[in-house]
Coordinates of C-alpha atoms (C1' of nucleotides) in Angstrom, one line a residue:
Chain A
M1 CA -95.7 177.0 54.5
S2 CA -92.4 178.6 53.6
A3 CA -89.6 179.0 56.4
S4 CA -89.8 182.5 58.2
P5 CA -87.3 185.1 57.1
S6 CA -84.3 185.5 59.7
N7 CA -85.4 188.1 62.0
F8 CA -82.8 189.8 64.9
I9 CA -84.0 188.4 67.6
R10 CA -83.8 185.4 65.7
D11 CA -80.6 185.6 65.5
I12 CA -79.7 186.6 69.0
I13 CA -81.4 184.0 70.4
V14 CA -79.3 181.5 68.3
E15 CA -76.1 183.7 69.5
D16 CA -76.9 183.3 73.0
L17 CA -77.5 179.6 72.7
K18 CA -74.3 178.7 71.0
T19 CA -72.0 180.9 73.4
G20 CA -73.5 179.2 76.1
R21 CA -75.4 182.4 77.9
Y22 CA -78.2 179.9 77.7
N23 CA -79.1 176.5 77.1
R24 CA -82.8 177.0 76.9
V25 CA -85.3 179.3 75.4
H26 CA -88.7 180.2 77.6
T27 CA -90.0 183.5 76.9
R28 CA -93.4 185.3 78.7
F29 CA -96.2 187.1 77.3
P30 CA -97.3 189.4 80.3
P31 CA -100.1 191.4 79.4
E32 CA -101.7 193.8 82.1
P33 CA -105.3 192.9 82.6
N34 CA -106.1 196.7 82.0
G35 CA -108.3 196.3 78.6
Y36 CA -108.7 194.1 75.9
L37 CA -106.2 192.0 73.9
H38 CA -105.9 194.0 70.2
I39 CA -103.9 193.2 66.7
G40 CA -101.0 194.6 68.2
H41 CA -100.0 191.8 71.0
A42 CA -100.9 189.0 68.8
K43 CA -97.7 190.2 67.2
A44 CA -96.4 190.1 70.5
I45 CA -97.9 186.5 71.1
C46 CA -97.1 185.0 68.1
L47 CA -93.4 186.2 68.7
S48 CA -92.7 184.9 72.4
F49 CA -94.7 181.8 71.5
G50 CA -93.2 181.1 68.1
L51 CA -89.8 181.6 68.6
A52 CA -89.9 179.7 72.0
A53 CA -91.6 176.4 70.1
E54 CA -89.3 177.5 67.1
F55 CA -86.0 176.2 69.8
G56 CA -88.3 174.1 71.4
G57 CA -88.9 176.0 74.5
Q58 CA -91.6 177.0 76.8
T59 CA -93.6 180.4 77.0
N60 CA -95.6 181.4 80.2
L61 CA -98.8 183.4 80.4
R62 CA -98.6 186.0 83.2
F63 CA -100.4 188.8 84.1
D64 CA -98.8 191.7 85.0
D65 CA -101.2 192.9 87.7
T66 CA -99.2 195.8 89.5
N67 CA -102.3 198.3 89.8
P68 CA -104.7 197.3 90.9
S69 CA -106.5 200.9 90.4
K70 CA -106.2 199.6 86.5
E71 CA -107.4 196.2 86.2
D72 CA -110.2 193.7 86.5
L73 CA -110.7 190.1 86.2
E74 CA -113.1 191.0 82.9
Y75 CA -109.8 191.7 81.7
V76 CA -108.0 188.7 82.3
Q77 CA -110.8 186.2 81.1
S78 CA -110.5 188.3 77.7
I79 CA -107.1 187.8 77.6
I80 CA -107.1 184.3 78.6
E81 CA -109.6 183.0 75.4
D82 CA -107.6 184.9 73.5
V83 CA -104.6 184.1 73.6
S84 CA -106.0 180.4 73.0
W85 CA -108.4 181.1 70.5
M86 CA -104.9 182.6 68.6
G87 CA -103.9 178.9 69.2
F88 CA -101.0 179.0 71.7
D89 CA -100.7 177.1 75.4
W90 CA -99.0 177.9 77.9
E91 CA -100.0 174.8 79.8
D92 CA -99.9 174.8 83.4
R93 CA -97.6 178.3 83.2
L94 CA -100.3 180.8 83.8
F95 CA -98.7 183.4 86.3
Y96 CA -99.6 186.5 88.2
A97 CA -96.6 188.9 89.0
S98 CA -99.4 189.6 92.2
D99 CA -98.3 186.3 93.0
Y100 CA -94.8 187.3 93.4
F101 CA -95.5 190.5 96.0
D102 CA -94.3 188.4 99.0
Q103 CA -90.9 188.0 97.2
L104 CA -90.6 191.4 96.0
Y105 CA -91.0 192.9 99.4
E106 CA -88.4 190.7 100.8
W107 CA -86.2 192.3 97.6
A108 CA -87.0 195.7 98.4
V109 CA -85.6 194.9 102.1
Q110 CA -83.0 193.5 100.8
L111 CA -81.6 196.6 98.7
I112 CA -82.8 198.7 101.4
K113 CA -80.4 196.8 103.7
A114 CA -78.1 196.7 101.1
G115 CA -78.4 200.7 101.0
K116 CA -79.6 200.5 97.8
A117 CA -82.9 202.0 98.7
Y118 CA -84.5 204.4 100.4
V119 CA -88.3 206.1 101.8
D120 CA -88.9 209.3 100.4
D121 CA -91.4 211.6 101.9
L122 CA -91.4 214.2 98.8
S123 CA -94.7 214.3 96.9
A124 CA -95.2 213.3 93.3
D125 CA -95.0 216.6 92.6
E126 CA -91.5 217.2 94.3
I127 CA -90.2 214.0 93.0
R128 CA -91.2 215.5 89.5
Q129 CA -89.2 219.1 90.4
Y130 CA -86.2 216.7 92.0
R131 CA -86.0 215.0 88.8
G132 CA -84.4 217.4 86.5
T133 CA -85.3 217.6 82.9
L134 CA -84.6 216.0 80.0
T135 CA -81.3 218.4 79.8
Q136 CA -80.5 219.3 83.6
P137 CA -80.0 216.6 86.1
G138 CA -82.0 216.0 88.9
K139 CA -81.3 217.1 92.6
E140 CA -81.0 214.2 95.7
S141 CA -84.2 214.0 98.0
P142 CA -82.9 215.2 101.3
Y143 CA -84.9 211.8 102.6
R144 CA -81.6 209.9 100.6
K145 CA -79.5 209.2 102.7
R146 CA -81.9 208.2 105.8
P147 CA -79.9 205.6 107.9
V148 CA -80.8 201.7 106.9
E149 CA -82.3 201.3 110.0
E150 CA -85.1 204.4 109.4
N151 CA -86.1 202.9 106.2
L152 CA -86.5 199.6 107.4
Q153 CA -88.9 200.6 109.8
L154 CA -90.5 203.5 107.4
F155 CA -91.6 200.6 104.5
E156 CA -92.5 198.5 106.7
R157 CA -95.1 201.0 108.8
M158 CA -96.1 201.9 104.7
R159 CA -96.9 198.3 104.1
A160 CA -98.4 198.3 107.5
G161 CA -100.9 200.6 106.1
E162 CA -99.9 203.4 108.5
F163 CA -99.9 206.0 105.8
P164 CA -101.7 208.1 103.3
D165 CA -102.0 207.2 99.6
G166 CA -98.8 209.0 97.8
S167 CA -97.4 210.3 101.6
R168 CA -94.1 208.1 100.9
T169 CA -92.5 206.0 98.1
L170 CA -89.5 203.5 98.6
R171 CA -86.9 204.3 96.0
A172 CA -84.2 203.0 93.9
K173 CA -80.7 204.8 95.2
I174 CA -79.1 204.9 91.4
D175 CA -78.1 207.9 90.3
M176 CA -79.8 211.9 90.1
A177 CA -77.8 212.8 87.4
S178 CA -78.0 210.0 84.8
P179 CA -78.7 210.9 81.6
N180 CA -81.8 208.5 81.4
L181 CA -84.1 209.2 83.2
N182 CA -85.4 205.9 84.9
M183 CA -81.9 205.8 86.4
R184 CA -82.6 208.9 88.4
D185 CA -84.0 207.2 91.6
P186 CA -87.0 206.0 90.5
V187 CA -89.7 204.6 92.9
I188 CA -90.4 201.3 92.6
Y189 CA -93.4 201.3 95.7
R190 CA -95.6 203.4 95.9
I191 CA -98.9 203.5 98.6
L192 CA -102.5 202.4 97.2
H193 CA -104.7 201.7 99.5
A194 CA -107.1 199.5 96.5
E195 CA -108.6 196.2 96.6
H196 CA -106.3 193.9 94.4
H197 CA -109.0 191.6 92.1
R198 CA -106.4 188.9 93.1
T199 CA -104.9 189.5 96.5
G200 CA -107.5 191.9 98.0
A201 CA -107.0 194.1 100.8
K202 CA -103.7 192.1 101.6
W203 CA -101.7 194.8 100.3
C204 CA -101.3 198.8 100.2
I205 CA -98.3 198.7 98.9
Y206 CA -97.9 198.0 94.9
P207 CA -94.5 197.5 93.2
M208 CA -94.3 199.3 90.1
Y209 CA -93.7 197.7 86.2
D210 CA -89.6 198.4 86.7
F211 CA -89.2 196.7 89.9
A212 CA -91.9 193.4 89.7
H213 CA -91.2 193.1 85.8
G214 CA -87.6 191.8 85.6
Q215 CA -87.6 189.8 89.0
S216 CA -90.7 188.0 87.9
D217 CA -88.9 187.4 84.3
S218 CA -86.0 186.3 87.0
I219 CA -88.3 184.0 89.3
E220 CA -89.7 182.0 86.3
K221 CA -86.5 181.8 84.8
I222 CA -87.0 183.4 81.2
T223 CA -84.6 183.6 79.1
H224 CA -85.4 185.9 76.3
S225 CA -88.0 188.8 77.8
I226 CA -88.9 189.9 74.4
C227 CA -91.0 193.6 74.5
T228 CA -91.9 196.6 72.8
L229 CA -89.1 199.6 72.2
E230 CA -90.4 202.3 74.3
F231 CA -88.9 200.1 77.2
E232 CA -85.5 200.3 75.6
D233 CA -84.7 202.9 78.2
H234 CA -85.5 200.6 80.9
R235 CA -83.4 198.0 79.3
P236 CA -80.6 199.2 82.0
L237 CA -82.6 199.2 85.4
Y238 CA -84.6 196.3 84.7
N239 CA -80.6 195.0 84.3
W240 CA -79.8 197.0 87.7
F241 CA -82.4 195.1 89.4
V242 CA -81.8 191.6 88.6
E243 CA -77.5 192.3 89.3
Q244 CA -77.8 194.9 92.7
L245 CA -80.5 191.4 94.0
G246 CA -77.7 188.5 92.7
I247 CA -80.8 186.4 90.8
F248 CA -81.5 184.7 87.7
H249 CA -80.3 187.4 84.4
P250 CA -82.9 187.1 81.5
R251 CA -82.0 189.1 78.4
Q252 CA -85.0 191.9 77.1
I253 CA -84.8 192.4 73.8
E254 CA -87.2 195.0 72.0
F255 CA -89.0 195.1 68.6
D256 CA -90.9 197.4 66.9
R257 CA -94.9 198.0 68.2
L258 CA -97.6 196.9 65.1
N259 CA -99.2 199.7 63.5
L260 CA -101.5 199.3 61.0
T261 CA -103.3 201.9 58.8
Y262 CA -106.6 203.1 59.3
T263 CA -106.6 201.6 62.8
L264 CA -106.0 202.8 66.4
M265 CA -103.7 200.8 69.2
S266 CA -104.0 202.2 72.1
K267 CA -105.5 200.7 74.8
R268 CA -106.1 203.7 76.6
K269 CA -108.1 205.1 73.0
L270 CA -110.1 201.7 72.6
L271 CA -110.9 201.6 76.0
A272 CA -112.7 205.6 75.7
L273 CA -114.4 204.6 72.3
V274 CA -115.9 201.6 74.6
E275 CA -116.6 204.1 77.7
K276 CA -118.4 206.5 75.0
G277 CA -120.6 204.4 73.4
L278 CA -118.8 205.5 70.0
V279 CA -118.3 201.7 69.1
R280 CA -120.3 198.9 70.4
G281 CA -118.4 197.1 72.8
W282 CA -114.7 195.6 73.1
D283 CA -115.9 193.2 70.6
D284 CA -117.4 195.7 68.1
P285 CA -116.5 193.9 64.7
R286 CA -114.8 197.4 64.0
M287 CA -112.1 197.3 66.8
P288 CA -109.0 196.3 66.0
T289 CA -109.1 194.2 69.6
L290 CA -108.9 190.3 68.9
A291 CA -112.1 189.8 70.1
G292 CA -113.4 192.6 67.5
I293 CA -111.9 190.9 64.9
R294 CA -112.8 187.4 65.7
R295 CA -116.9 188.7 65.4
R296 CA -116.0 190.0 62.4
G297 CA -114.6 186.6 61.0
Y298 CA -111.2 186.7 61.2
T299 CA -109.0 183.7 61.6
P300 CA -106.1 183.0 63.7
Q301 CA -104.5 181.4 61.1
A302 CA -104.7 183.7 59.1
I303 CA -103.4 186.7 61.7
R304 CA -101.0 184.2 62.1
N305 CA -99.9 184.4 58.7
F306 CA -100.2 187.8 58.9
V307 CA -97.8 188.7 61.3
T308 CA -95.3 185.8 60.4
A309 CA -95.6 187.9 56.9
I310 CA -94.7 191.6 58.1
G311 CA -91.5 189.9 60.4
V312 CA -90.1 191.8 63.5
S313 CA -87.6 195.0 63.3
K314 CA -87.0 197.8 65.1
T315 CA -88.1 200.4 62.4
N316 CA -91.1 202.0 63.4
G317 CA -93.4 201.8 60.7
M318 CA -97.0 201.5 59.9
I319 CA -98.6 198.9 57.7
E320 CA -101.0 198.9 55.1
L321 CA -104.2 197.2 56.0
A322 CA -104.4 195.7 52.8
M323 CA -101.8 193.6 54.4
L324 CA -103.9 192.1 56.9
E325 CA -106.5 191.5 54.5
H326 CA -104.8 189.8 52.0
F327 CA -104.3 187.4 54.3
I328 CA -107.8 186.7 55.6
R329 CA -109.0 186.6 52.0
E330 CA -106.4 183.8 51.1
D331 CA -107.2 181.8 54.4
L332 CA -110.9 182.1 53.6
N333 CA -110.5 181.1 50.3
K334 CA -109.4 178.0 50.9
R335 CA -112.0 177.3 53.7
A336 CA -115.4 179.0 53.1
L337 CA -118.2 177.8 51.5
R338 CA -119.6 179.7 48.5
V339 CA -123.8 180.6 49.2
M340 CA -125.4 183.2 47.5
G341 CA -126.8 186.0 48.8
V342 CA -128.1 189.0 47.8
L343 CA -127.5 192.5 49.8
H344 CA -129.6 195.2 47.8
P345 CA -132.4 192.8 45.7
L346 CA -133.7 193.9 42.9
R347 CA -137.3 191.9 41.8
V348 CA -136.5 189.9 38.2
V349 CA -138.9 188.4 36.8
I350 CA -138.8 185.5 33.9
D351 CA -141.7 186.1 31.6
N352 CA -141.1 182.7 29.8
Y353 CA -140.6 180.9 33.3
P354 CA -143.6 178.5 34.2
E355 CA -145.5 180.4 37.2
G356 CA -145.3 177.9 40.2
Q357 CA -142.5 176.1 39.2
A358 CA -139.7 175.4 41.3
E359 CA -136.2 173.4 40.3
E360 CA -133.0 172.2 42.3
M361 CA -129.7 173.9 40.6
N362 CA -126.6 172.1 41.6
A363 CA -124.6 174.5 43.0
I364 CA -120.6 173.8 44.4
N365 CA -119.5 174.7 47.9
N366 CA -116.2 175.5 47.2
P367 CA -114.2 175.6 43.7
E368 CA -110.7 175.4 46.1
D369 CA -112.1 172.6 48.1
E370 CA -113.9 169.3 46.2
S371 CA -114.2 167.4 49.4
A372 CA -116.4 170.4 50.3
G373 CA -119.0 168.6 48.7
S374 CA -122.3 170.3 46.4
R375 CA -125.6 171.5 47.5
K376 CA -128.8 172.3 45.5
V377 CA -130.3 175.6 45.2
P378 CA -133.7 176.3 44.3
F379 CA -134.9 178.2 41.0
S380 CA -138.1 180.0 40.2
R381 CA -139.4 182.6 38.3
V382 CA -139.1 185.8 40.6
L383 CA -135.4 186.0 41.4
Y384 CA -133.8 188.8 43.5
I385 CA -130.7 190.0 41.9
E386 CA -127.8 192.6 43.2
Q387 CA -129.0 196.1 42.2
D388 CA -125.7 197.1 40.9
D389 CA -125.8 194.0 38.6
F390 CA -127.8 195.9 36.3
R391 CA -127.5 199.6 34.6
E392 CA -130.3 200.6 32.3
N393 CA -127.6 202.4 30.3
P394 CA -124.3 200.6 31.0
P395 CA -121.2 202.3 30.7
K396 CA -118.2 201.1 29.2
Q397 CA -117.3 197.4 30.3
F398 CA -119.5 196.7 32.3
Y399 CA -120.7 193.3 31.4
R400 CA -123.4 192.5 33.6
L401 CA -127.2 192.6 32.8
S402 CA -128.8 195.4 30.8
P403 CA -131.7 195.8 28.1
G404 CA -131.1 193.5 25.5
R405 CA -128.1 191.5 26.9
E406 CA -127.9 187.9 27.7
V407 CA -125.9 187.3 30.9
R408 CA -125.7 184.1 32.9
L409 CA -127.5 183.6 36.1
R410 CA -124.5 181.4 38.4
Y411 CA -125.5 177.5 38.2
G412 CA -128.7 178.8 36.7
Y413 CA -130.0 179.6 33.3
F414 CA -128.5 182.3 30.7
I415 CA -131.6 185.3 31.0
T416 CA -131.9 187.7 28.2
C417 CA -133.2 191.4 29.7
T418 CA -136.3 192.3 27.3
G419 CA -137.4 195.4 30.0
V420 CA -137.4 197.6 33.0
V421 CA -140.4 198.8 35.4
K422 CA -139.8 202.1 37.1
N423 CA -141.8 204.0 40.0
D424 CA -143.1 207.4 40.2
A425 CA -139.3 208.2 40.8
G426 CA -138.3 206.9 37.7
E427 CA -136.2 203.9 39.2
V428 CA -136.0 200.9 38.3
V429 CA -137.5 198.3 40.5
E430 CA -138.3 195.6 38.4
V431 CA -136.6 193.8 35.4
H432 CA -138.0 191.5 33.3
C433 CA -136.2 188.7 31.4
T434 CA -136.6 186.0 29.0
Y435 CA -134.2 182.3 29.9
D436 CA -132.9 179.9 27.8
P437 CA -134.2 176.4 28.8
A438 CA -131.6 174.8 27.2
T439 CA -128.8 176.4 29.1
R440 CA -129.7 175.2 32.2
G441 CA -126.9 174.9 34.5
G442 CA -125.1 177.6 32.9
N443 CA -123.8 176.3 29.6
A444 CA -125.2 176.3 26.1
P445 CA -125.3 173.7 24.2
D446 CA -124.6 176.1 20.9
G447 CA -121.8 176.6 22.9
R448 CA -122.2 180.5 23.2
K449 CA -120.4 182.7 25.5
V450 CA -121.8 185.2 27.9
K451 CA -119.9 188.2 29.3
S452 CA -120.6 187.8 32.7
T453 CA -122.2 185.5 35.6
I454 CA -124.6 186.6 38.2
H455 CA -125.7 186.0 41.7
W456 CA -129.3 185.5 42.7
V457 CA -131.9 184.2 44.9
S458 CA -135.1 182.8 44.3
A459 CA -137.6 185.1 46.1
A460 CA -140.2 182.9 47.0
H461 CA -137.5 180.4 48.9
A462 CA -135.1 183.7 50.1
L463 CA -133.8 183.9 53.5
D464 CA -134.4 187.2 54.8
A465 CA -131.2 188.8 56.9
E466 CA -129.5 191.2 58.5
V467 CA -126.2 192.3 57.1
R468 CA -123.9 194.6 58.5
L469 CA -121.1 196.5 56.3
Y470 CA -118.1 197.5 57.4
E471 CA -115.3 200.6 56.7
N472 CA -112.2 201.4 58.5
L473 CA -112.9 202.8 62.0
F474 CA -111.2 205.8 60.3
T475 CA -111.1 207.8 57.7
T476 CA -106.8 208.8 58.1
E477 CA -104.6 206.4 57.9
D478 CA -102.9 207.4 61.4
P479 CA -105.9 208.6 62.8
N480 CA -103.8 210.0 65.7
D481 CA -102.8 212.4 62.6
V482 CA -105.6 215.0 64.4
P483 CA -106.2 218.9 63.6
E484 CA -105.1 221.3 66.3
G485 CA -107.2 221.4 69.3
Q486 CA -109.2 218.0 68.5
D487 CA -108.5 214.3 69.1
F488 CA -108.3 211.3 67.9
T489 CA -112.1 211.0 67.9
A490 CA -112.5 213.6 64.9
N491 CA -110.9 210.8 62.5
L492 CA -113.8 208.3 63.2
N493 CA -115.1 207.5 59.7
P494 CA -119.2 208.4 60.3
N495 CA -120.3 205.2 57.6
S496 CA -117.6 202.6 59.5
L497 CA -121.0 200.6 59.7
Q498 CA -123.5 200.3 57.4
V499 CA -126.6 198.0 58.6
L500 CA -128.8 196.6 55.9
T501 CA -132.4 194.8 56.5
H502 CA -134.0 192.5 54.1
C503 CA -131.1 191.2 52.7
K504 CA -131.9 187.7 50.3
L505 CA -130.3 184.7 51.1
E506 CA -129.9 181.3 49.5
P507 CA -132.2 178.9 51.9
S508 CA -129.3 176.7 52.8
L509 CA -127.9 179.5 55.3
A510 CA -131.1 179.0 57.5
H511 CA -129.1 177.2 60.0
A512 CA -125.9 178.7 59.7
T513 CA -124.4 179.0 63.7
A514 CA -122.9 181.9 65.1
G515 CA -119.8 182.4 64.0
S516 CA -119.5 180.3 60.8
R517 CA -118.3 181.7 58.2
Y518 CA -119.3 182.2 54.5
Q519 CA -118.5 183.6 50.8
F520 CA -120.9 185.6 49.4
E521 CA -120.0 184.6 45.7
R522 CA -118.8 188.0 44.3
L523 CA -119.6 190.2 47.5
G524 CA -117.0 188.8 49.7
Y525 CA -116.6 187.0 53.2
F526 CA -119.1 187.0 55.8
S527 CA -119.5 185.5 59.3
V528 CA -122.5 184.7 61.4
D529 CA -122.6 187.5 64.1
P530 CA -124.1 186.6 67.5
D531 CA -126.6 188.4 67.4
S532 CA -128.5 186.1 65.0
K533 CA -131.5 184.7 66.4
A534 CA -133.8 181.6 64.8
G535 CA -135.3 182.7 61.8
Q536 CA -133.4 185.8 61.9
P537 CA -129.6 185.7 61.0
V538 CA -127.5 188.6 61.4
F539 CA -124.2 188.4 59.0
N540 CA -121.0 190.6 59.5
R541 CA -119.0 191.2 56.2
T542 CA -115.0 190.0 57.5
V543 CA -114.1 191.7 54.0
A544 CA -115.1 192.3 50.8
L545 CA -114.2 190.3 47.6
K546 CA -111.2 192.4 45.3
D547 CA -113.2 194.4 43.0
T548 CA -112.0 194.7 39.7
W549 CA -115.3 196.4 38.2
Q550 CA -115.0 199.0 41.3
K551 CA -111.3 199.5 40.5
I552 CA -112.6 200.4 36.5
E553 CA -115.5 202.3 37.9
K554 CA -113.8 204.3 40.4
R555 CA -110.5 205.2 37.7
S556 CA -113.0 206.1 35.4
A557 CA -114.8 208.6 38.3
A558 CA -111.1 210.1 39.0
S559 CA -110.6 210.8 35.0
P560 CA -113.8 212.5 33.6
L561 CA -111.8 212.2 30.6
K562 CA -114.1 210.0 28.6
T563 CA -118.2 210.7 29.9
T564 CA -119.5 210.2 26.7
S565 CA -119.7 206.5 26.0
Chain B
rU1 C1' -81.7 221.1 74.0
rG2 C1' -79.2 215.0 77.1
rG3 C1' -80.2 210.1 76.5
rG4 C1' -81.7 205.9 74.1
rC5 C1' -83.2 204.0 69.5
rG6 C1' -83.9 203.8 63.9
rG7 C1' -83.4 205.1 58.2
rU8 C1' -83.5 199.5 51.8
rC9 C1' -89.0 199.7 46.1
rG10 C1' -95.6 203.5 47.7
rA11 C1' -96.2 199.5 52.4
rC12 C1' -93.5 195.4 55.4
rU13 C1' -89.0 193.0 55.4
rA14 C1' -84.0 190.2 53.7
rA15 C1' -79.6 190.2 52.1
rU16 C1' -74.5 190.0 58.2
rG17 C1' -67.8 192.9 52.7
rG18 C1' -69.6 189.6 47.2
rU19 C1' -75.8 189.2 41.7
rA20 C1' -79.9 194.3 46.1
rG21 C1' -84.2 189.0 46.8
rG22 C1' -89.5 188.3 48.9
rU23 C1' -94.3 189.4 50.3
rC24 C1' -98.3 193.2 50.3
rA25 C1' -100.0 197.2 46.9
rA26 C1' -100.2 199.3 42.1
rG27 C1' -99.9 197.9 36.4
rU28 C1' -100.4 194.3 32.2
rG29 C1' -101.7 189.6 29.9
rC30 C1' -104.0 184.9 30.5
rC31 C1' -107.9 181.8 32.2
rU32 C1' -112.4 182.0 34.0
rU33 C1' -119.8 179.2 35.1
rU34 C1' -117.8 184.6 41.4
rG35 C1' -114.7 191.2 37.5
rG36 C1' -113.5 186.1 43.0
rA37 C1' -109.4 182.3 43.0
rG38 C1' -104.9 181.0 39.7
rC39 C1' -100.6 181.9 36.3
rA40 C1' -96.9 185.4 33.6
rC41 C1' -95.0 189.4 33.2
rU42 C1' -94.2 194.6 34.7
rU43 C1' -92.7 199.4 37.1
rU44 C1' -90.9 201.7 41.4
rG45 C1' -85.8 200.9 46.7
rU46 C1' -80.4 200.9 49.8
rC47 C1' -81.3 209.3 53.9
rU48 C1' -76.9 212.4 52.3
rA49 C1' -71.7 213.4 51.9
rG50 C1' -67.0 211.7 52.4
rG51 C1' -63.4 207.7 53.6
rU52 C1' -61.8 202.5 54.4
rU53 C1' -61.7 198.8 50.5
rC54 C1' -60.5 194.7 43.9
rG55 C1' -65.6 195.2 45.5
rA56 C1' -70.1 198.6 50.6
rA57 C1' -77.0 198.0 51.4
rU58 C1' -73.2 196.3 55.3
rC59 C1' -66.9 198.9 58.0
rC60 C1' -65.5 204.3 59.6
rU61 C1' -66.7 209.9 59.8
rA62 C1' -69.5 214.1 59.3
rG63 C1' -74.3 215.5 58.6
rC64 C1' -79.7 215.1 57.6
rC65 C1' -84.3 212.9 59.5
rG66 C1' -87.7 209.9 62.3
rC67 C1' -89.5 207.5 67.4
rC68 C1' -88.8 207.0 71.8
rC69 C1' -87.9 209.2 77.5
rA70 C1' -89.1 214.0 82.4
rG71 C1' -96.3 208.6 86.3
rC72 C1' -96.4 207.8 92.7
rC73 C1' -98.8 203.6 84.4
rA74 C1' -97.2 198.7 81.9

RNA sequence: UGGGCGGUCGACUAAUGGUAGGUCAAGUGCCUUUGGAGCACUUUGUCUAGGUUCGAAUCCUAGCCGCCCAGCCA
């Protein structure tokens, strides 16, 4: 693996180590358990864990669970599973912001005593009005000058549950005229009579993100707190709290979020897809969630390679999905066993092959990996080939089977098409061929060449399977780019899932286990879906193989210059 | 409009005052028992205008464009 290129975060860390600002590197990955992790989080995970590892440091996993109304145990479990699946280890350092609620409360009291925080009786609406706008300064709350003692009592009573939700807040006393809205006396505690998935009914006031995050970092002695760009405006506040409190001062560094074409990366919208039943769940193979792409057949290694390749900066860009697909192909090309499977079967009868005969052909499991060995594939008189591999009237550059033409059956024989059988609708339903017994295994002793090699499955031995083909979930590069008055679901691709039944697979796949990945030769990479039952395998297409022929076809369709052939 | 942050091939990203390079995509050729993989080659780029300098993607000035912020979400 080539050394990853330099990036600005690494530069900052190197500098901090050199100047002595820190003498170690300790990062954290701080998800809120309010949804499943997605490929964008994978970037953050790789960054935080990767950078720390590079400098011999450590990384904590910490759940930012300060809002009980949105969070759930299901999400914490999925996150734990996903981060470990990615191959990262937080050892015994699994934390929760809720572990720090007592400390956070004490720090709030400390701020009140220092005259740096006050209990406000303004309603949410009033607070908004008092905040001012982007261009106009805010106004100070009439409660801003409350005496320390009164604030202390009120805050204690808030904690004791004497007040209803939303009736009061604790605010930091900073500057209502700051051009940074985050500094206009931000709310730091709100009343929420909600059961927390970890602390139960112990609390009815909960700290806001800004009051919890930096201090949690501080408690854990995090040196470099890496987060996404939208928190840049929060950094002054992050710093303000640790400075006012006089506690360990981590450094927040912001980087650009991952955006992928044809992909939605908002937990809120992903949740909507799940809740509206527009996908089959968080782990639907069309979802950009780690659970989804794992089920789709992606490997952690491919994702890590991808993240390394895209780098990190502060520019808002959008990465082409093709880049991700390249890395899964690259990884699977090295490790996936090759098998033959026919998705759209077309019957082929080899007229001069003895009826009732079957032989075992030798097939290589992975040409990229000699240690993968070989297997036997049964051959007989009636086979299935791919419908796309036969054309009665072949266009230019179509090298596959057509009347009078000879092709190679992979690991089988050379066959020549002698005729077709059509149904009443005039569609070819069966192809007749002769084979050359001298070409067993796929080589002609006379040295004659054949333009193409196609895959096949013996009809008598074939394993029936369901295969799920996926296209992009959205039809537009940016799913958020919607016509006036519509939402992102308007861009949903109606063809994102195509279920094929009665696909024909070589019998070696009979005992394939859920999660295992294969290359179906000439088609793509497929993985066994957990929906599979004994004798009824279900495969997901992870990604298709690159397809030069499809490209040629598309091009000639686009330029109808030479319709004659 | 106030503030913050950005703008390098089609996409992503290096070059940290000294040869604008890499990956993906696209294209061409070679090779091939996968029209896969591999190999070779090719096209395309420093937002604009000034300035500093022997020399600027990099420093300065002024513009232009894009993203983020007015939750008691994170």
